[in-house]
PDB file of C-alpha atoms in Angstrom:
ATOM      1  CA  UNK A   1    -101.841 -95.876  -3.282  1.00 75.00           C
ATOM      2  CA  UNK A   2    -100.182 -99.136  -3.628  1.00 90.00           C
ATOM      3  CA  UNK A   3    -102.270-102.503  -4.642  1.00 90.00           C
ATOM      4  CA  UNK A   4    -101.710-103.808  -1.656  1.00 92.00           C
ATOM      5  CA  UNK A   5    -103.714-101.301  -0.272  1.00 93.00           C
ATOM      6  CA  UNK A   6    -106.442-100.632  -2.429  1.00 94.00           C
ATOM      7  CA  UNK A   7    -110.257-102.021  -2.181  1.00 95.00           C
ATOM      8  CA  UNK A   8    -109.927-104.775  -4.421  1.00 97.00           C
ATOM      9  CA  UNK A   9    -106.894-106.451  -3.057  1.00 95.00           C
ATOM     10  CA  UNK A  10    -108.758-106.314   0.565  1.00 93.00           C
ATOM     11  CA  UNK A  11    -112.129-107.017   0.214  1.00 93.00           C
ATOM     12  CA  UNK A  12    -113.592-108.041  -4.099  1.00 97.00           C
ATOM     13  CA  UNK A  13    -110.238-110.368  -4.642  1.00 98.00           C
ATOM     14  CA  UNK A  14    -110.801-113.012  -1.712  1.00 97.00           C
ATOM     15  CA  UNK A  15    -114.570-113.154  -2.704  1.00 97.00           C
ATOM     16  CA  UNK A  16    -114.176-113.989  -6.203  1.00 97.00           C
ATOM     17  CA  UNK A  17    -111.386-116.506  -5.445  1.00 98.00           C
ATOM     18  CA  UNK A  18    -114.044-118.351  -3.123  1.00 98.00           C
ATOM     19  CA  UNK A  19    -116.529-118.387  -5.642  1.00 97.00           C
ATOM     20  CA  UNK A  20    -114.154-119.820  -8.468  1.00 97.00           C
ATOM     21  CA  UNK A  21    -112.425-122.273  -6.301  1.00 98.00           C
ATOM     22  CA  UNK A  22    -115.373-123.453  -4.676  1.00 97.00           C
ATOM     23  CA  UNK A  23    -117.162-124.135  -8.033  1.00 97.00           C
ATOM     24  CA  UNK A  24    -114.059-125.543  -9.734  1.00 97.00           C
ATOM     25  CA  UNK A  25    -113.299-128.051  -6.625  1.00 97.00           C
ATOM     26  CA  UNK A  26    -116.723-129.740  -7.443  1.00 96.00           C
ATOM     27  CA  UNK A  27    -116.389-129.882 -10.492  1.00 96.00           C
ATOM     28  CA  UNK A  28    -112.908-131.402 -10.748  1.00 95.00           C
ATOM     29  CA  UNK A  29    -112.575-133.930  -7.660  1.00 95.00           C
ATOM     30  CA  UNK A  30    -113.110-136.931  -9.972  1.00 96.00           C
ATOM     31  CA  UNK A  31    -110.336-135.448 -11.506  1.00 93.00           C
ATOM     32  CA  UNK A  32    -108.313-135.048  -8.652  1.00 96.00           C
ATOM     33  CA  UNK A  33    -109.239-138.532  -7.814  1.00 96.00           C
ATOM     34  CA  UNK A  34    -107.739-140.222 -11.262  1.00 97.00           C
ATOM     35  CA  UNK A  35    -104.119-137.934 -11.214  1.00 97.00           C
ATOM     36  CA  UNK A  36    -104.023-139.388  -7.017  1.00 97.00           C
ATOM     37  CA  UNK A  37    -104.383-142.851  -8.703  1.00 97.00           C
ATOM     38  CA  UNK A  38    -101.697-142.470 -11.286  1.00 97.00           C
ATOM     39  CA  UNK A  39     -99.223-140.943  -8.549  1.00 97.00           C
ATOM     40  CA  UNK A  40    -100.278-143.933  -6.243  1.00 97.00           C
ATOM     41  CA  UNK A  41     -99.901-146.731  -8.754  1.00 97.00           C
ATOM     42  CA  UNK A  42     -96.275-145.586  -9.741  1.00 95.00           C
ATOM     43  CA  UNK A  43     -94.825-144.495  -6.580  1.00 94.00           C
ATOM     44  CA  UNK A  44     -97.385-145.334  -3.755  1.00 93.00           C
ATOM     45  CA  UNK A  45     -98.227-142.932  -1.178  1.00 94.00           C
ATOM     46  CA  UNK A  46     -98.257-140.012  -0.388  1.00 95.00           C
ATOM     47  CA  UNK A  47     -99.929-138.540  -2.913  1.00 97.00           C
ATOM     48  CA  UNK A  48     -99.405-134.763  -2.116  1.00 96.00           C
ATOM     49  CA  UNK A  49     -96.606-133.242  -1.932  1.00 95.00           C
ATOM     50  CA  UNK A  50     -96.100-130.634   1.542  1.00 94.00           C
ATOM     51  CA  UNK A  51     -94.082-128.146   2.365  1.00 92.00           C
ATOM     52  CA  UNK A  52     -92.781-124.914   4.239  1.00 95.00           C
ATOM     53  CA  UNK A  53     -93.741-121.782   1.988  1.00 96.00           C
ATOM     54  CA  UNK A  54     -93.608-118.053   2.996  1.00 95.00           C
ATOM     55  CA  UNK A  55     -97.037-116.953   2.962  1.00 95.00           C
ATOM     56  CA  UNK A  56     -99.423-113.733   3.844  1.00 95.00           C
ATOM     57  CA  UNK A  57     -98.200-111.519   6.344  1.00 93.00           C
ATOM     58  CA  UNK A  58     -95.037-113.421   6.829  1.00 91.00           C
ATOM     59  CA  UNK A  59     -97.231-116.162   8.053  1.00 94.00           C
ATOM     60  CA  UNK A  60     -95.419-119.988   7.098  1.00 96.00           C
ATOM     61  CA  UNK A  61     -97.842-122.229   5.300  1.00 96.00           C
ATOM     62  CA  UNK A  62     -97.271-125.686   3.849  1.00 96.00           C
ATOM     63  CA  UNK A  63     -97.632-125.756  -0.301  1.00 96.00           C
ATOM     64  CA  UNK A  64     -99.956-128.384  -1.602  1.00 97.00           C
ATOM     65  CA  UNK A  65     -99.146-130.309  -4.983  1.00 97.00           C
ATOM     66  CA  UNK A  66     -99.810-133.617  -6.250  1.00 97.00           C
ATOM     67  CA  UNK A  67     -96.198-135.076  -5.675  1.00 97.00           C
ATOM     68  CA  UNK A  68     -94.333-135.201  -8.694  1.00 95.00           C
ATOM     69  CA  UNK A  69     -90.936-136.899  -7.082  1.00 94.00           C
ATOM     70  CA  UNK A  70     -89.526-139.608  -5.533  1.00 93.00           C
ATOM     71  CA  UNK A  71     -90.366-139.895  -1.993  1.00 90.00           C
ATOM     72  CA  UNK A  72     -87.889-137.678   0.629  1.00 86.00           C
ATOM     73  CA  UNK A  73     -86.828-136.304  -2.593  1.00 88.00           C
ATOM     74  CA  UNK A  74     -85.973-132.758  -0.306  1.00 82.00           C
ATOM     75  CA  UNK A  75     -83.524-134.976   1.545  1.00 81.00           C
ATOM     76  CA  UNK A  76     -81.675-136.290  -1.824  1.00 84.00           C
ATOM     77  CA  UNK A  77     -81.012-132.561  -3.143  1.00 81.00           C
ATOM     78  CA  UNK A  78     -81.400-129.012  -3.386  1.00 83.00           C
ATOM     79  CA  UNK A  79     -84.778-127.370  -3.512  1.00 84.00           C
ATOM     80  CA  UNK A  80     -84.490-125.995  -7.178  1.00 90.00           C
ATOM     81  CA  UNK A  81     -85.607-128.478  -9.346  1.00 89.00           C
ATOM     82  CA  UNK A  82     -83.020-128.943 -12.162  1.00 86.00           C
ATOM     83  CA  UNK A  83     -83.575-130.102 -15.748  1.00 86.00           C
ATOM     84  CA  UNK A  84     -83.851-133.715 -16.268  1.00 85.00           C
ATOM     85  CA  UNK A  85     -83.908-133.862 -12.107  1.00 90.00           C
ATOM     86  CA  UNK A  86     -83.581-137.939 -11.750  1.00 91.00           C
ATOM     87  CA  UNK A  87     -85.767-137.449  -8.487  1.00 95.00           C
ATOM     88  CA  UNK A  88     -88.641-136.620 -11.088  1.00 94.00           C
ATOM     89  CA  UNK A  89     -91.239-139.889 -11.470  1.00 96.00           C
ATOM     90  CA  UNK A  90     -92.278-140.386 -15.169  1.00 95.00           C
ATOM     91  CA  UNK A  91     -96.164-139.649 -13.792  1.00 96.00           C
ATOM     92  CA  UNK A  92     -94.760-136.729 -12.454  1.00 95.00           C
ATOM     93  CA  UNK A  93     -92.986-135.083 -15.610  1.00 94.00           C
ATOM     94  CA  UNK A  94     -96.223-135.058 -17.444  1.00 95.00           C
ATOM     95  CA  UNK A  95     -97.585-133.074 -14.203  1.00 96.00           C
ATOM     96  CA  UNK A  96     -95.175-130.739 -13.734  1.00 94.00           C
ATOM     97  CA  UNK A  97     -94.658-130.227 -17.700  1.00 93.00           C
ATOM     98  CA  UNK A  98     -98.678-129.787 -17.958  1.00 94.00           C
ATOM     99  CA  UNK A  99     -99.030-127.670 -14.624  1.00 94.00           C
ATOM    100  CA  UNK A 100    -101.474-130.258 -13.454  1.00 96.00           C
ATOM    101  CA  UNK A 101     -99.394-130.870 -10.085  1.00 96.00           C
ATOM    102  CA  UNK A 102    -100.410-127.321  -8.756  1.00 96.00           C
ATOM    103  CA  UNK A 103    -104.229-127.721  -8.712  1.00 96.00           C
ATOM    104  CA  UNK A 104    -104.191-128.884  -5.335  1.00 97.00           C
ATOM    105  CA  UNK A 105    -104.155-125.451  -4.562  1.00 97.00           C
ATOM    106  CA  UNK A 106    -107.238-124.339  -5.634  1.00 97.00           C
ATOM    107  CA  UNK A 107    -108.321-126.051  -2.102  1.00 97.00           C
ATOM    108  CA  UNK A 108    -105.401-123.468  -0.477  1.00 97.00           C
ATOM    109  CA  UNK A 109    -106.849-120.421  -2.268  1.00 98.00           C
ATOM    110  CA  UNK A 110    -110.426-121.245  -1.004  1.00 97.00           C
ATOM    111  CA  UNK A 111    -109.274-122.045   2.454  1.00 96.00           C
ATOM    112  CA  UNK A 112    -107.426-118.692   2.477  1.00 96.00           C
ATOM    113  CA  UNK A 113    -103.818-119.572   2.319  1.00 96.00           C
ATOM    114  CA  UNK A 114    -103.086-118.936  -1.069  1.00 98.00           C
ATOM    115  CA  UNK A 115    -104.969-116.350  -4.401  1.00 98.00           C
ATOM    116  CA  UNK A 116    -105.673-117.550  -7.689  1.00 98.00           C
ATOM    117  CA  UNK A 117    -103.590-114.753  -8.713  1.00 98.00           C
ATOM    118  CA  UNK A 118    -100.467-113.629  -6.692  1.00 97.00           C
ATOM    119  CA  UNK A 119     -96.563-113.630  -6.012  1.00 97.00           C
ATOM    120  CA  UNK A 120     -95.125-117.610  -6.257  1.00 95.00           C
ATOM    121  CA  UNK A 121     -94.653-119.300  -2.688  1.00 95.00           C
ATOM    122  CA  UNK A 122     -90.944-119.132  -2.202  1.00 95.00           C
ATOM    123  CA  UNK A 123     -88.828-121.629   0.199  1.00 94.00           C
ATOM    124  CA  UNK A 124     -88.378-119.706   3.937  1.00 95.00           C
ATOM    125  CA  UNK A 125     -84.910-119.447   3.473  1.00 93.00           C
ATOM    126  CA  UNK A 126     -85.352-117.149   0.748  1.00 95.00           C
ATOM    127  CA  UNK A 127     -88.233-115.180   2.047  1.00 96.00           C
ATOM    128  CA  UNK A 128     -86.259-114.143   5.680  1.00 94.00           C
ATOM    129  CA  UNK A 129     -84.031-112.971   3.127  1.00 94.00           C
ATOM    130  CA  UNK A 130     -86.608-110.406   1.795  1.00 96.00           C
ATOM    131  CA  UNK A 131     -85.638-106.763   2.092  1.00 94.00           C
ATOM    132  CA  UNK A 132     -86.728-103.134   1.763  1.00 95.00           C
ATOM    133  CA  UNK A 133     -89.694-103.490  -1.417  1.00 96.00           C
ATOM    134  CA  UNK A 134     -89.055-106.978  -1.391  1.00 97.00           C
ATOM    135  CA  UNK A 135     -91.392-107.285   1.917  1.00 96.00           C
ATOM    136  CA  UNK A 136     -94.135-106.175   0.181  1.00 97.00           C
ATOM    137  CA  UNK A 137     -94.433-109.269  -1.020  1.00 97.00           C
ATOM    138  CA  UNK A 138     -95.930-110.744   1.879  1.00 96.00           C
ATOM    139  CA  UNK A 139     -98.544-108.208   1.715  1.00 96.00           C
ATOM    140  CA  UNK A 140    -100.736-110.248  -0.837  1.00 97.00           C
ATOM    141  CA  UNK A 141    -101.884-113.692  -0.079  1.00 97.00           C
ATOM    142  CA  UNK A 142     -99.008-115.836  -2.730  1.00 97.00           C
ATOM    143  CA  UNK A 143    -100.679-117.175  -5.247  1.00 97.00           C
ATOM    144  CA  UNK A 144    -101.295-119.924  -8.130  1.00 97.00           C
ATOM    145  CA  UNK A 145     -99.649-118.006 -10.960  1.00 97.00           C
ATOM    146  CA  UNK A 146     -98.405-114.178 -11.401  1.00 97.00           C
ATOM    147  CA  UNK A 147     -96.281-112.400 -13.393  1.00 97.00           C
ATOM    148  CA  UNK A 148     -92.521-114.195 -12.435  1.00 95.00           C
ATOM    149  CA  UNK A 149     -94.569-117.460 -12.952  1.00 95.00           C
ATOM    150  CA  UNK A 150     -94.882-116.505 -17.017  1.00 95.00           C
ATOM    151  CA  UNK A 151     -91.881-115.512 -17.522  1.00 95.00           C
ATOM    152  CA  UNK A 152     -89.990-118.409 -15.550  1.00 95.00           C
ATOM    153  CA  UNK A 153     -92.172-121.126 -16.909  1.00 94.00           C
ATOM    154  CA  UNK A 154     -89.786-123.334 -18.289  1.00 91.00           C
ATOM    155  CA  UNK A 155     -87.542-122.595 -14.980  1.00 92.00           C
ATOM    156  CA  UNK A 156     -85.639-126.410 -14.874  1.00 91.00           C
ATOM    157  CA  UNK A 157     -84.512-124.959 -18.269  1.00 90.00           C
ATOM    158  CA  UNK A 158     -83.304-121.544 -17.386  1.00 91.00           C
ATOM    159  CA  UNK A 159     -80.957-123.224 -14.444  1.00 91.00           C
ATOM    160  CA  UNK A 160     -80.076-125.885 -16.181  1.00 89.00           C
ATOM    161  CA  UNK A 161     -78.870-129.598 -14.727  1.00 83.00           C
ATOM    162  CA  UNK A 162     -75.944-128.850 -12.756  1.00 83.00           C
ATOM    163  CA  UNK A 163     -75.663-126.972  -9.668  1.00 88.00           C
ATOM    164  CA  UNK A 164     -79.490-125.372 -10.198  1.00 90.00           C
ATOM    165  CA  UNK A 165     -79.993-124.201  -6.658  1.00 91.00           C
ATOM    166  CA  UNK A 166     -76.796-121.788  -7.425  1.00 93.00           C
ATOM    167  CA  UNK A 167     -77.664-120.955 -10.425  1.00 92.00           C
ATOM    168  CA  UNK A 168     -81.180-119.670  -9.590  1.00 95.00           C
ATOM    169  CA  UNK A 169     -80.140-117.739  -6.449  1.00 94.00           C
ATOM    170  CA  UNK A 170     -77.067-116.112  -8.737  1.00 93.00           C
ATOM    171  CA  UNK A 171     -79.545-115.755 -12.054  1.00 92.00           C
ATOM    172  CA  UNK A 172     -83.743-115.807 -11.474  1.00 95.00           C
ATOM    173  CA  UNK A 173     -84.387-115.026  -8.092  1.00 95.00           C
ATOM    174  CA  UNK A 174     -83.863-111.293  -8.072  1.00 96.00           C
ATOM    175  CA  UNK A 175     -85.358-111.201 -11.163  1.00 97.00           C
ATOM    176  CA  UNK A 176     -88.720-112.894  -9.672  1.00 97.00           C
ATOM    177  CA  UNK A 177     -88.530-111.133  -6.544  1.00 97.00           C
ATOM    178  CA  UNK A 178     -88.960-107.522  -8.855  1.00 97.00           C
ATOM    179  CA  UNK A 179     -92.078-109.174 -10.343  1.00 98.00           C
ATOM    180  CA  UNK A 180     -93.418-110.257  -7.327  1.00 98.00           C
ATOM    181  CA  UNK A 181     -92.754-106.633  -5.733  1.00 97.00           C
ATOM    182  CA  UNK A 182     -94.441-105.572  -8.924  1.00 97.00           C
ATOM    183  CA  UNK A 183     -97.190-107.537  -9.012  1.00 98.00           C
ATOM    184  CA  UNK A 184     -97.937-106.393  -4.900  1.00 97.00           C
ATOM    185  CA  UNK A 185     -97.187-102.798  -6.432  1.00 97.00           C
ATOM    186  CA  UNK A 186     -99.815-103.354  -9.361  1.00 97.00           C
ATOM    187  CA  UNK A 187    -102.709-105.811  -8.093  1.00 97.00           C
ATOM    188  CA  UNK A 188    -106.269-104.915  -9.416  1.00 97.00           C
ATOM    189  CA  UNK A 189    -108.988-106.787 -11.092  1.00 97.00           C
ATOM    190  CA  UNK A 190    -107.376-105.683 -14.150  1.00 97.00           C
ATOM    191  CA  UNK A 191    -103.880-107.222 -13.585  1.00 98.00           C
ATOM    192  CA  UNK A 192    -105.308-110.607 -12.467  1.00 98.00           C
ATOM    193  CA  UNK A 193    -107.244-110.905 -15.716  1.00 97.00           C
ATOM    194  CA  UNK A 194    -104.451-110.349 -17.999  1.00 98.00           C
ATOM    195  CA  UNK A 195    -101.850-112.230 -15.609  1.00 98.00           C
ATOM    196  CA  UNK A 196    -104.897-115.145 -15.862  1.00 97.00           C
ATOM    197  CA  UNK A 197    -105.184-114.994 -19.625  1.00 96.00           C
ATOM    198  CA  UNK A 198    -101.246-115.051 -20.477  1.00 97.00           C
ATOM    199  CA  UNK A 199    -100.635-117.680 -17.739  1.00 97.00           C
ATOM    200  CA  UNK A 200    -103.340-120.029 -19.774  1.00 96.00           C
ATOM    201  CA  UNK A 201    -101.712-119.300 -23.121  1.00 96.00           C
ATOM    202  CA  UNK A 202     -98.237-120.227 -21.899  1.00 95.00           C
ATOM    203  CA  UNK A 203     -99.351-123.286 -20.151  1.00 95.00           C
ATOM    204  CA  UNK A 204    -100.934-124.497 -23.419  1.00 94.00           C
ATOM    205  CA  UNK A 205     -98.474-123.756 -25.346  1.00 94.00           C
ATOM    206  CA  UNK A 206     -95.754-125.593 -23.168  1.00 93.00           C
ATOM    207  CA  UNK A 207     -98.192-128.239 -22.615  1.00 92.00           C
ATOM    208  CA  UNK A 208     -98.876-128.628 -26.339  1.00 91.00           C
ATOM    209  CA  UNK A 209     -94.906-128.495 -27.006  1.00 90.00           C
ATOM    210  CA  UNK A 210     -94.476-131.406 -24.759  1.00 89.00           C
ATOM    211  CA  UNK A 211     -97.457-133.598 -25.476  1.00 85.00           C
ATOM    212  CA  UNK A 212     -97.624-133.182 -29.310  1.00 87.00           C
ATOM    213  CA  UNK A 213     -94.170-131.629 -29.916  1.00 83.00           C
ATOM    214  CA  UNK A 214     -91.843-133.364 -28.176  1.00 81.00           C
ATOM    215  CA  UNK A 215     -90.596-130.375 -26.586  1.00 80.00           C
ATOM    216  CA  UNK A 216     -89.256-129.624 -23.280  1.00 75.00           C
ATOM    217  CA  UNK A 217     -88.640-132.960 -22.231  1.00 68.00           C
TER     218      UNK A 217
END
């Protein structure tokens, strides 16, 4: 029987991401608070960014992240975010480079729209796309982090700065797609712990690189 199937995906995985969420949201709102100042005072409002996401059961949700571009930034270019993208704010390169724009969602996974642990939220276009396995997909609630989101960390860098919406549909997006599948395919208790662990050791260590390294800037 696949994951998507089995007891844990149905029933033990939404109750522990209530209890985490719901614990971590009180304790980090002053935190949420400060990074919503820092967007604010460099770029003004709004502080989130929103937008279309394929979600569970081919149900369309709107993504949740502390915005990390210029405003209408969707309307200036492609939805692939390339390296050194000029729509980036400075406030929002230490986000993005630190991970610290996607914690909005921990209000998403208790609310039910999103996992801790599960496939990426990919753009509509490319999810109407999906296809035979690739469906399966949308049989998880998408998550924070999974396996496609540790390998593809540094994904401005894999596309590059030119032309990065063609480059990931021609060079990453299969590739995550087979992960995601996988990860549907795979989901336990056991899976989300080690996708959990090695997603915190590559977000330190790119987050360490940048702030004390000078990498990846």
């Amino acid at each position: 029987m696949r994951g998507y199937n089995g007891f844990y995906n149905r029933y033990i995985k939404r109750l522990i991401d209530i209890v985490i969420t719901g614990t971590a949201l009180l304790i980090l709102w002053p935190f949420y608070l400060i990074l919503s100042l820092a967007v604010i005072i460099e770029d003004g409002f709004p502080v989130f960014y929103r937008a279309d996401r394929g979600g569970y059961q081919n149900k369309p949700f709107k993504i949740c992240k502390f915005r990390s571009m210029v405003k209408n930034a969707d309307k200036i270019g492609g939805g692939t975010t390339a390296f050194n993208d000029p729509r980036i704010t400075k406030i929002g390169n230490i986000l993005r480079k630190t991970k610290l724009d996607e914690i909005p969602q921990l209000g998403q996974v208790f609310l039910g729209k999103m996992s801790l642990i599960g496939p990426r939220p990919e753009l509509l276009r490319y999810t109407n796309q999906y296809e035979g396995e690739e469906k399966d997909i949308l049989k998880v609630r998408p998550g924070i982090t999974d396996f496609s989101s540790v390998e593809f960390i540094n994904l401005d860098e894999i596309v590059g700065g030119e032309n990065a919406d063609e480059m990931y549909e021609k060079h990453v997006l299969k590739k995550k797609n087979a992960l995601r599948v996988k990860y549907a395919h795979e989901v336990s208790f056991r899976t989300d712990v080690y996708i959990l662990f090695k997603t915190l050791g590559a977000v330190f260590h790119k987050a360490f690189g940048f702030l004390f390294k000078n990498e990846h800037r």
